[in-house]
Tab-separated table of C-alpha atoms in Angstrom:
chain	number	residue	atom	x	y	z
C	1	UNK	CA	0.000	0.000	0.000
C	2	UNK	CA	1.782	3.264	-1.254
C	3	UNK	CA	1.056	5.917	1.300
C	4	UNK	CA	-0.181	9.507	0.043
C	5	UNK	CA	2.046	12.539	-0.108
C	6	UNK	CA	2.173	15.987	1.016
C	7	UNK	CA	0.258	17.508	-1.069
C	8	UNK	CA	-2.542	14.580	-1.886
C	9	UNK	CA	-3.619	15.304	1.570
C	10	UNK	CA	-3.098	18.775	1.356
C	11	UNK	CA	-6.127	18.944	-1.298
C	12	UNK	CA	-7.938	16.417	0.389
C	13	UNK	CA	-8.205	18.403	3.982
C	14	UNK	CA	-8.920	21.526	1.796
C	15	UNK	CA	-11.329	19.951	-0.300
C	16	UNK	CA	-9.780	21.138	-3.142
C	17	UNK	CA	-9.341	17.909	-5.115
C	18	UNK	CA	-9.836	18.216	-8.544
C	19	UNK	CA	-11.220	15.399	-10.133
C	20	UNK	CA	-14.219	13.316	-7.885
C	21	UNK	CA	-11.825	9.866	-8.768
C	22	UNK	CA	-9.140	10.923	-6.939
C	23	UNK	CA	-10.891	12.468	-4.090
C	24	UNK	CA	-12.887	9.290	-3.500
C	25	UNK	CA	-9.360	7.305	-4.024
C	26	UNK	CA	-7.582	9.128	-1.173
C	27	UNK	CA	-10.998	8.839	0.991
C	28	UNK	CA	-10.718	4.828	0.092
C	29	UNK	CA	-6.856	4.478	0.907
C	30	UNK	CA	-8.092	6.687	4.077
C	31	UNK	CA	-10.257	4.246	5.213
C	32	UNK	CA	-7.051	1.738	5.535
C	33	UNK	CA	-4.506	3.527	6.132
C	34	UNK	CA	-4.161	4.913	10.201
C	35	UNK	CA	-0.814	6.616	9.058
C	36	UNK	CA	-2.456	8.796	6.489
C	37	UNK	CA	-5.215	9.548	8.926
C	38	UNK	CA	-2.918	10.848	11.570
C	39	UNK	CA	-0.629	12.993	9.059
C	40	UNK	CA	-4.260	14.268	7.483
C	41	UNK	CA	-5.441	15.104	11.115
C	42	UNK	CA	-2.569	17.022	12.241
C	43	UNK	CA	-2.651	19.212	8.734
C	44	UNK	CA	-6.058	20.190	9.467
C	45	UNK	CA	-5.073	20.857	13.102
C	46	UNK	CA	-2.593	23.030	11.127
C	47	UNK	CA	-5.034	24.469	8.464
C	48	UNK	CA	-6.958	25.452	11.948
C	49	UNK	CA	-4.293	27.401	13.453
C	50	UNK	CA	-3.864	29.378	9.457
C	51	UNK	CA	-7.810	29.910	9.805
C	52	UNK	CA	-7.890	30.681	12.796
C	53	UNK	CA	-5.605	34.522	13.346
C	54	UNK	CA	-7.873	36.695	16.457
C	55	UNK	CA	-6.612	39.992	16.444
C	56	UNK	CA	-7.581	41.606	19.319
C	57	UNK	CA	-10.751	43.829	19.018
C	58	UNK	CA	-10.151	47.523	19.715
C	59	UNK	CA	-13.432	49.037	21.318
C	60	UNK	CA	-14.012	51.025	17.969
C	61	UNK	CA	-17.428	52.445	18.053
C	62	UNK	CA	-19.620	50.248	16.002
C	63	UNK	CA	-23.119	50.973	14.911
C	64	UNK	CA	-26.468	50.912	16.786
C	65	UNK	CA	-28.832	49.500	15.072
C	66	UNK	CA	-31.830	51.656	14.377
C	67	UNK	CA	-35.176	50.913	13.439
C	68	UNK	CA	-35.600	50.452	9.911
C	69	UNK	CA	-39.131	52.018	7.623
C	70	UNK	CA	-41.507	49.864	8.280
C	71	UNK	CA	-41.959	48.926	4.843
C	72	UNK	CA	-38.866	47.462	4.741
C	73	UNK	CA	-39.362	45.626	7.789
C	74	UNK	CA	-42.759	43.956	6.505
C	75	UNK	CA	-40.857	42.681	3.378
C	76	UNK	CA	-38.138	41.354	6.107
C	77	UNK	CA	-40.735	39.190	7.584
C	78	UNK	CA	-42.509	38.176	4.625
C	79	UNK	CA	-39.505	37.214	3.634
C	80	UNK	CA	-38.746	35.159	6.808
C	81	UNK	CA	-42.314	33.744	6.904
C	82	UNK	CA	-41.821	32.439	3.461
C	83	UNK	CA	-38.745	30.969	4.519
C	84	UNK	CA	-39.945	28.977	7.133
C	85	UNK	CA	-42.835	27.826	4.915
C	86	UNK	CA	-40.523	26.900	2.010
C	87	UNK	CA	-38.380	25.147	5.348
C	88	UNK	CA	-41.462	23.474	7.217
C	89	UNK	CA	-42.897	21.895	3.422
C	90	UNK	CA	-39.769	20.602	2.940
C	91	UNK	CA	-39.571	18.912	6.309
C	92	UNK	CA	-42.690	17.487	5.794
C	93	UNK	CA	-42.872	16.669	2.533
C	94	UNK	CA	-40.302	14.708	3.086
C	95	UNK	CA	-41.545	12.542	5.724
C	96	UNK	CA	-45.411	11.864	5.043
C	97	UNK	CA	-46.656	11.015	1.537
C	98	UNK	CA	-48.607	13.681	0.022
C	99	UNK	CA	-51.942	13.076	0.278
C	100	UNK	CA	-54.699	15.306	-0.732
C	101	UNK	CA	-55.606	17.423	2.303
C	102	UNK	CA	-59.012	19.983	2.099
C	103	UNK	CA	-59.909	21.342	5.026
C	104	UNK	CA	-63.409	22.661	4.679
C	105	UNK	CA	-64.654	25.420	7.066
C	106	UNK	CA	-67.515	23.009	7.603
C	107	UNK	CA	-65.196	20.099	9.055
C	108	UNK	CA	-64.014	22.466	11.010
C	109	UNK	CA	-67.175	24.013	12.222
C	110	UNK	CA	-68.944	20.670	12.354
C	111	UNK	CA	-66.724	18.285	13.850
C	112	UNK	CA	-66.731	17.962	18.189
C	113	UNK	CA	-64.363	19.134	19.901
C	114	UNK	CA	-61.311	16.516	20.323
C	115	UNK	CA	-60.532	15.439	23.999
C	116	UNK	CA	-58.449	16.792	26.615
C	117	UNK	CA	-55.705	18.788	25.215
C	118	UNK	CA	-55.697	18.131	21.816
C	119	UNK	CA	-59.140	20.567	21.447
C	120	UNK	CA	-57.062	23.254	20.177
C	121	UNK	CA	-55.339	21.100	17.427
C	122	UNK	CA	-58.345	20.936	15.067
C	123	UNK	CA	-57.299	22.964	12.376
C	124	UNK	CA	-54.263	21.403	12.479
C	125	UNK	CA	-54.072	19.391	9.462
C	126	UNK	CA	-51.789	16.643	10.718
C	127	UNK	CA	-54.105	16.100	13.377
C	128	UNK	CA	-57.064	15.342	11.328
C	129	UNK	CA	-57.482	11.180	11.692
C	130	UNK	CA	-56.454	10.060	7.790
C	131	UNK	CA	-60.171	8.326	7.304
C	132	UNK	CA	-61.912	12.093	7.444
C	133	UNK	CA	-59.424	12.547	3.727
C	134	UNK	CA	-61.809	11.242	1.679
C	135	UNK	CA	-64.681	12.424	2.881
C	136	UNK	CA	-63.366	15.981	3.192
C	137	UNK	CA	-62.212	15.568	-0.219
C	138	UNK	CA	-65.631	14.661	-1.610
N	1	UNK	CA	-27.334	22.888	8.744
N	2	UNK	CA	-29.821	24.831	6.631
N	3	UNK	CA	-31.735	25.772	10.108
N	4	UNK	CA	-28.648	27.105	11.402
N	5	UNK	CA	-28.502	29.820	8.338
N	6	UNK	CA	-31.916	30.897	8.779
N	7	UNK	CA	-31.977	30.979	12.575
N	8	UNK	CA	-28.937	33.433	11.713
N	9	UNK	CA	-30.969	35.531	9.330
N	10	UNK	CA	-33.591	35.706	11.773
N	11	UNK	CA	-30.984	37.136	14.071
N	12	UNK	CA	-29.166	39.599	11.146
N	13	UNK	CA	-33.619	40.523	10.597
N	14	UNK	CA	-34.321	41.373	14.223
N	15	UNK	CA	-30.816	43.485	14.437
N	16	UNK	CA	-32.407	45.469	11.230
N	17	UNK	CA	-35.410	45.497	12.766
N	18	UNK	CA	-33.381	47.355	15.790
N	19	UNK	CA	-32.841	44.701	18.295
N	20	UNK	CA	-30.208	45.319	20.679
N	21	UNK	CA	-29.653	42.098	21.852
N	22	UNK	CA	-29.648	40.393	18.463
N	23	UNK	CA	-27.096	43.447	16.906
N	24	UNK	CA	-24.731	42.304	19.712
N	25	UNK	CA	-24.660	38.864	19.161
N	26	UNK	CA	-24.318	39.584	15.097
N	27	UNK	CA	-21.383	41.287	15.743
N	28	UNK	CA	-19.530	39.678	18.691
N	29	UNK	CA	-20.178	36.510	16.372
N	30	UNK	CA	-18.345	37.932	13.134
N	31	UNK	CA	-16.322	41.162	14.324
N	32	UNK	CA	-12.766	38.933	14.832
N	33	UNK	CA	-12.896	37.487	11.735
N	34	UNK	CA	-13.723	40.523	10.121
N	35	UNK	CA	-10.890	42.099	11.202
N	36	UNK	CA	-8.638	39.392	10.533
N	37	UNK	CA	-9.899	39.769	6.837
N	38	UNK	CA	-9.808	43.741	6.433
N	39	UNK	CA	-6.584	43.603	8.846
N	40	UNK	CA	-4.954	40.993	5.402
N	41	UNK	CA	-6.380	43.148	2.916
N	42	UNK	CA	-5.257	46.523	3.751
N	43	UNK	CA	-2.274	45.887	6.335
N	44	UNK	CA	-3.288	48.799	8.348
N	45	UNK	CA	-5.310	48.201	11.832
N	46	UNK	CA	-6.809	52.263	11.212
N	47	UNK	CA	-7.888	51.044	7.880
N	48	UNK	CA	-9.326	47.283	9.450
N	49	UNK	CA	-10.779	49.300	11.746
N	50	UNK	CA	-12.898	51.472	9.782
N	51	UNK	CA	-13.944	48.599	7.202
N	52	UNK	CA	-14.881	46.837	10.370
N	53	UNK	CA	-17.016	49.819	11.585
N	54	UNK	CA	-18.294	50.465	7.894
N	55	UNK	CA	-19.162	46.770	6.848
N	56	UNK	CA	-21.746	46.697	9.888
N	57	UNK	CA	-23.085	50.207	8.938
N	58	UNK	CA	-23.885	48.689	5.744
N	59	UNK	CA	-25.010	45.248	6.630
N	60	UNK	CA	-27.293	47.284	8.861
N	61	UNK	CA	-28.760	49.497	5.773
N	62	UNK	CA	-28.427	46.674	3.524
N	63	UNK	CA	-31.931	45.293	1.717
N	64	UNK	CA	-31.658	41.282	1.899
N	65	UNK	CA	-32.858	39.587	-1.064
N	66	UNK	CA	-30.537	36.290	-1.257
N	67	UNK	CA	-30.734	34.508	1.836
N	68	UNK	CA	-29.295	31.558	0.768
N	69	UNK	CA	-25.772	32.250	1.614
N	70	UNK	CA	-24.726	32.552	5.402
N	71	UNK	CA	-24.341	35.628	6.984
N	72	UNK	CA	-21.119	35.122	7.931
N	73	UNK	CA	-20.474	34.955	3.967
N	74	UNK	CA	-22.465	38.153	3.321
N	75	UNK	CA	-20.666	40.372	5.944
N	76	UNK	CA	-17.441	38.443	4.328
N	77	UNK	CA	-18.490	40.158	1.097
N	78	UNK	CA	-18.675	43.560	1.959
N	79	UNK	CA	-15.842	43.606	4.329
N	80	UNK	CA	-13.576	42.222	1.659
N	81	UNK	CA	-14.805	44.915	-0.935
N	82	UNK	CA	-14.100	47.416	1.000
N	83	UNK	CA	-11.039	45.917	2.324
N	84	UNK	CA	-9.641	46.381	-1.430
N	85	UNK	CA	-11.039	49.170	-2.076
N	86	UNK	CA	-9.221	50.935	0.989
N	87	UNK	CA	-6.288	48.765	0.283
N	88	UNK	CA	-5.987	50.697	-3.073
N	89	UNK	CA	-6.834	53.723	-2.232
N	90	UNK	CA	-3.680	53.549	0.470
N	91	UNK	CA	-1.616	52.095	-2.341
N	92	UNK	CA	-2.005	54.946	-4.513
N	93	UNK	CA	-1.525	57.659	-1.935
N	94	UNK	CA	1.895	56.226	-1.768
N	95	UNK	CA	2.155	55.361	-5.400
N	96	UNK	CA	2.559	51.556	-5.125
N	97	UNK	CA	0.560	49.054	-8.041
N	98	UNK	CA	-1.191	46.494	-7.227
N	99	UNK	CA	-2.645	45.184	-3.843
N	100	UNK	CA	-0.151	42.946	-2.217
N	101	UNK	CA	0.829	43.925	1.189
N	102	UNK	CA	3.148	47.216	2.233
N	103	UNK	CA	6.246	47.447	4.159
N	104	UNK	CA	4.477	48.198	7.458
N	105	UNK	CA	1.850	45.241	7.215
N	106	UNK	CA	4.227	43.046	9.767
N	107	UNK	CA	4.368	45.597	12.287
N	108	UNK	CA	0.557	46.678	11.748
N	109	UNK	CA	-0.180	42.738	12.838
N	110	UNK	CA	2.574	42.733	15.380
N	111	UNK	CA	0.162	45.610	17.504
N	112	UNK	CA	-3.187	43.558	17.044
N	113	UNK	CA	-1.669	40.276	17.610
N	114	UNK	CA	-0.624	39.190	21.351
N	115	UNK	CA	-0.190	36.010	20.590
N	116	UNK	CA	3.338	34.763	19.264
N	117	UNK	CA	2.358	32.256	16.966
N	118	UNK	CA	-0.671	34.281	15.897
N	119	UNK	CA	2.105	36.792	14.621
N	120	UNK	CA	3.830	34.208	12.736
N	121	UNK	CA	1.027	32.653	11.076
N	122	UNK	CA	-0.180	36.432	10.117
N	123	UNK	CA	3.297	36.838	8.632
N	124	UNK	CA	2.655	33.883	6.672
N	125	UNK	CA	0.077	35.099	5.214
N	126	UNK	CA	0.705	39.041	4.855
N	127	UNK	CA	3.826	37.234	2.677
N	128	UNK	CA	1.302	35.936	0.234
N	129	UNK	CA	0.763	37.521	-3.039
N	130	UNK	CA	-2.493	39.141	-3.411
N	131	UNK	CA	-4.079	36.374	-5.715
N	132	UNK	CA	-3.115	33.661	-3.265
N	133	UNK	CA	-3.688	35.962	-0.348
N	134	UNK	CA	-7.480	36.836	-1.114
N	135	UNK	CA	-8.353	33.288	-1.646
N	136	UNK	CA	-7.269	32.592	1.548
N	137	UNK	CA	-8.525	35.430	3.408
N	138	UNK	CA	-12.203	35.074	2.061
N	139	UNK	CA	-12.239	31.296	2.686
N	140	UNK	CA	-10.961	31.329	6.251
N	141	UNK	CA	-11.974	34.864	7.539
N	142	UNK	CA	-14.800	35.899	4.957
N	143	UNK	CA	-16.966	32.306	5.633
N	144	UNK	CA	-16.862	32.097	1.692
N	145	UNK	CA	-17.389	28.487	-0.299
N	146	UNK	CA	-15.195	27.972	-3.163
N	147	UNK	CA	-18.000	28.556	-5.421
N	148	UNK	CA	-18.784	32.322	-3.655
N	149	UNK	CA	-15.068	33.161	-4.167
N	150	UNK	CA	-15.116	32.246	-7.589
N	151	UNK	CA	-18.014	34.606	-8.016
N	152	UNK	CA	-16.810	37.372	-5.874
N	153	UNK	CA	-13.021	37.051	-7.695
N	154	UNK	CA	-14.492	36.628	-11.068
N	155	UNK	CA	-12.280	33.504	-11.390
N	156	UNK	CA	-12.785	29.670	-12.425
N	157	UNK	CA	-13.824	27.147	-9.684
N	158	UNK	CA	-10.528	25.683	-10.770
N	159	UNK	CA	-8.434	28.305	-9.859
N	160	UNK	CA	-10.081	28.867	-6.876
N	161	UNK	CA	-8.911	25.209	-5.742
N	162	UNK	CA	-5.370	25.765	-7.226
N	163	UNK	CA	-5.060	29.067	-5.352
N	164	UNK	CA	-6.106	28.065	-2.056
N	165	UNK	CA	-4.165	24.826	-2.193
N	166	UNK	CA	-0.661	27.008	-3.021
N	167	UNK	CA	-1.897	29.554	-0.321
N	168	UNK	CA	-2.047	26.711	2.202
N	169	UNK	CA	0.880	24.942	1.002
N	170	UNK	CA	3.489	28.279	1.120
N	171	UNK	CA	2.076	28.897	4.910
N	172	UNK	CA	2.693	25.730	6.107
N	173	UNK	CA	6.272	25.220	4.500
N	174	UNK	CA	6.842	29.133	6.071
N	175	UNK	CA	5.545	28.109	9.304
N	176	UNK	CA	8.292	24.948	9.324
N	177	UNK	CA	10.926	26.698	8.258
N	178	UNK	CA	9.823	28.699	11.485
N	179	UNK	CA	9.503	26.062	13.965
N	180	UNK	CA	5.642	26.706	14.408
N	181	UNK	CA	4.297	23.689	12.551
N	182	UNK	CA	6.881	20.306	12.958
């Protein structure tokens, strides 16, 4: 087993490797090889210390923030809200098979209220029991 | 990993928005490495100092549209612009091309820096030329991916890799030579 140089593991702790077949190479002779491991873990301890420069903060002034227009602001949070959204689909898209979910305001007016605690989960759609689907859907 | 950018925009929001708190965090969070970067770029502490001071003023005015990035990455962005754009402006008050570091870069670090090795390793990289230097800088200290400094340099992916792989490479065989890496 021919161990990798210098600069092999140079790339490799920088992530710089050019081509994917020699990146997944080194990875492989990695895997194997407990010499390479501890030369690539003390370079990275090394790439640490060149990443890693704290000059001492001088108690310049900086900024207050001030409030902004509140047009601006209301964008801000759209912006956020529609993050989250885009975020929270995601998450559970990814998780529960899509299934088609229509919550009429008369299932929600209609229906009793759950037991105990879970009362104030009604409009929540995951808490609907899957068999009301297809009859909300109809 | 994704939550972790967006709870930090939520953070960078509410600082816009005016909260105190959130401002503080922001900046104790990013205002080292900040530093660090302008402190590379311009090899003044007056001049890191005021592209410290400015790249918050305008991370506080700024309208986000791209969250997608980290924040660390965005402040990275303007601090390095600026950072060059100071750097030349010194350069040309005292007639000097090009951006690589002046004479009085060392002892500019040596004031900032207490720690000994810290010095060193800033030598290391003040000794860089530009090219190399940048790449560096706005990977370590500017929170950039390879693929943001290739956009922000105008440069190939490719060259990106090369760069920071020579930039690494001539630090470490300095920093032997030195006695601070075995």
């Amino acid at each position: 087993m021919t161990h990798r140089n210098e600069d092999e593991l140079l790339a490799y702790a920088l992530e710089a490797v050019e081509s994917e077949e020699e990146r997944a190479g080194i990875a492989r002779h990695l895997e194997a090889c407990s010499d390479c491991r501890a030369r690539l873990e003390s370079m990275r301890a090394e790439i640490d210390a060149i990443a890693g420069v704290r000059p001492s903060c001088r108690s310049a002034q900086l900024p207050s923030p001030i409030p902004r227009p509140s047009l601006a602001a209301a964008i801000l949070r759209a912006a956020a809200l529609i993050a989250v959204g885009i975020v929270a689909g995601f998450g559970v898209g990814s998780k529960v098979p899509r299934e088609p979910v229509v919550i009429s305001p008369a299932y929600v007016e209609t229906s009793p209220p759950a037991a105990g605690a879970e009362g104030s989960a009604v409009s929540d759609a995951t808490a609907i029991p899957a068999a009301y689907y297809e009859q909300i859907s109809e | 990993m994704q939550e972790a950018v967006d709870s930090e925009w939520a953070c960078f929001a509410s600082a816009q928005r005016g909260d105190e708190m959130a401002w503080r965090v922001l900046v104790a969070r990013h205002r080292t490495r900040l530093a660090a970067l302008a402190l590379f770029v311009t090899g003044s502490t007056a001049a890191a100092d005021e592209v410290v001071q400015e790249t918050f003023v305008r991370a506080l005015r700024a309208r986000i549209r791209d969250t997608s990035g980290t924040v660390r990455g965005f402040l990275g962005t303007i601090a390095y612009r600026l950072a060059v754009k100071e750097a030349l402006r010194l350069r040309r008050n005292v007639g000097i091309d090009g951006v690589d570091a002046p004479e009085g870069c060392r002892d500019a670090l040596d004031l900032v820096l207490a720690d000994e090795r810290d010095r060193l390793v800033a030598g290391a990289i003040a000794a860089l030329d530009a090219e190399h230097r940048d790449v560096l800088v706005l990977r370590f200290y500017g929170g950039h991916s390879y693929e943001e400094i290739a956009k922000t340099l105008g440069v190939p992916l490719g060259t990106v890799k090369s760069r920071i792989f020579y930039a690494v490479k001539s630090c470490r065989g300095t920093l032997k030579e030195k006695g601070v890496f075995r």
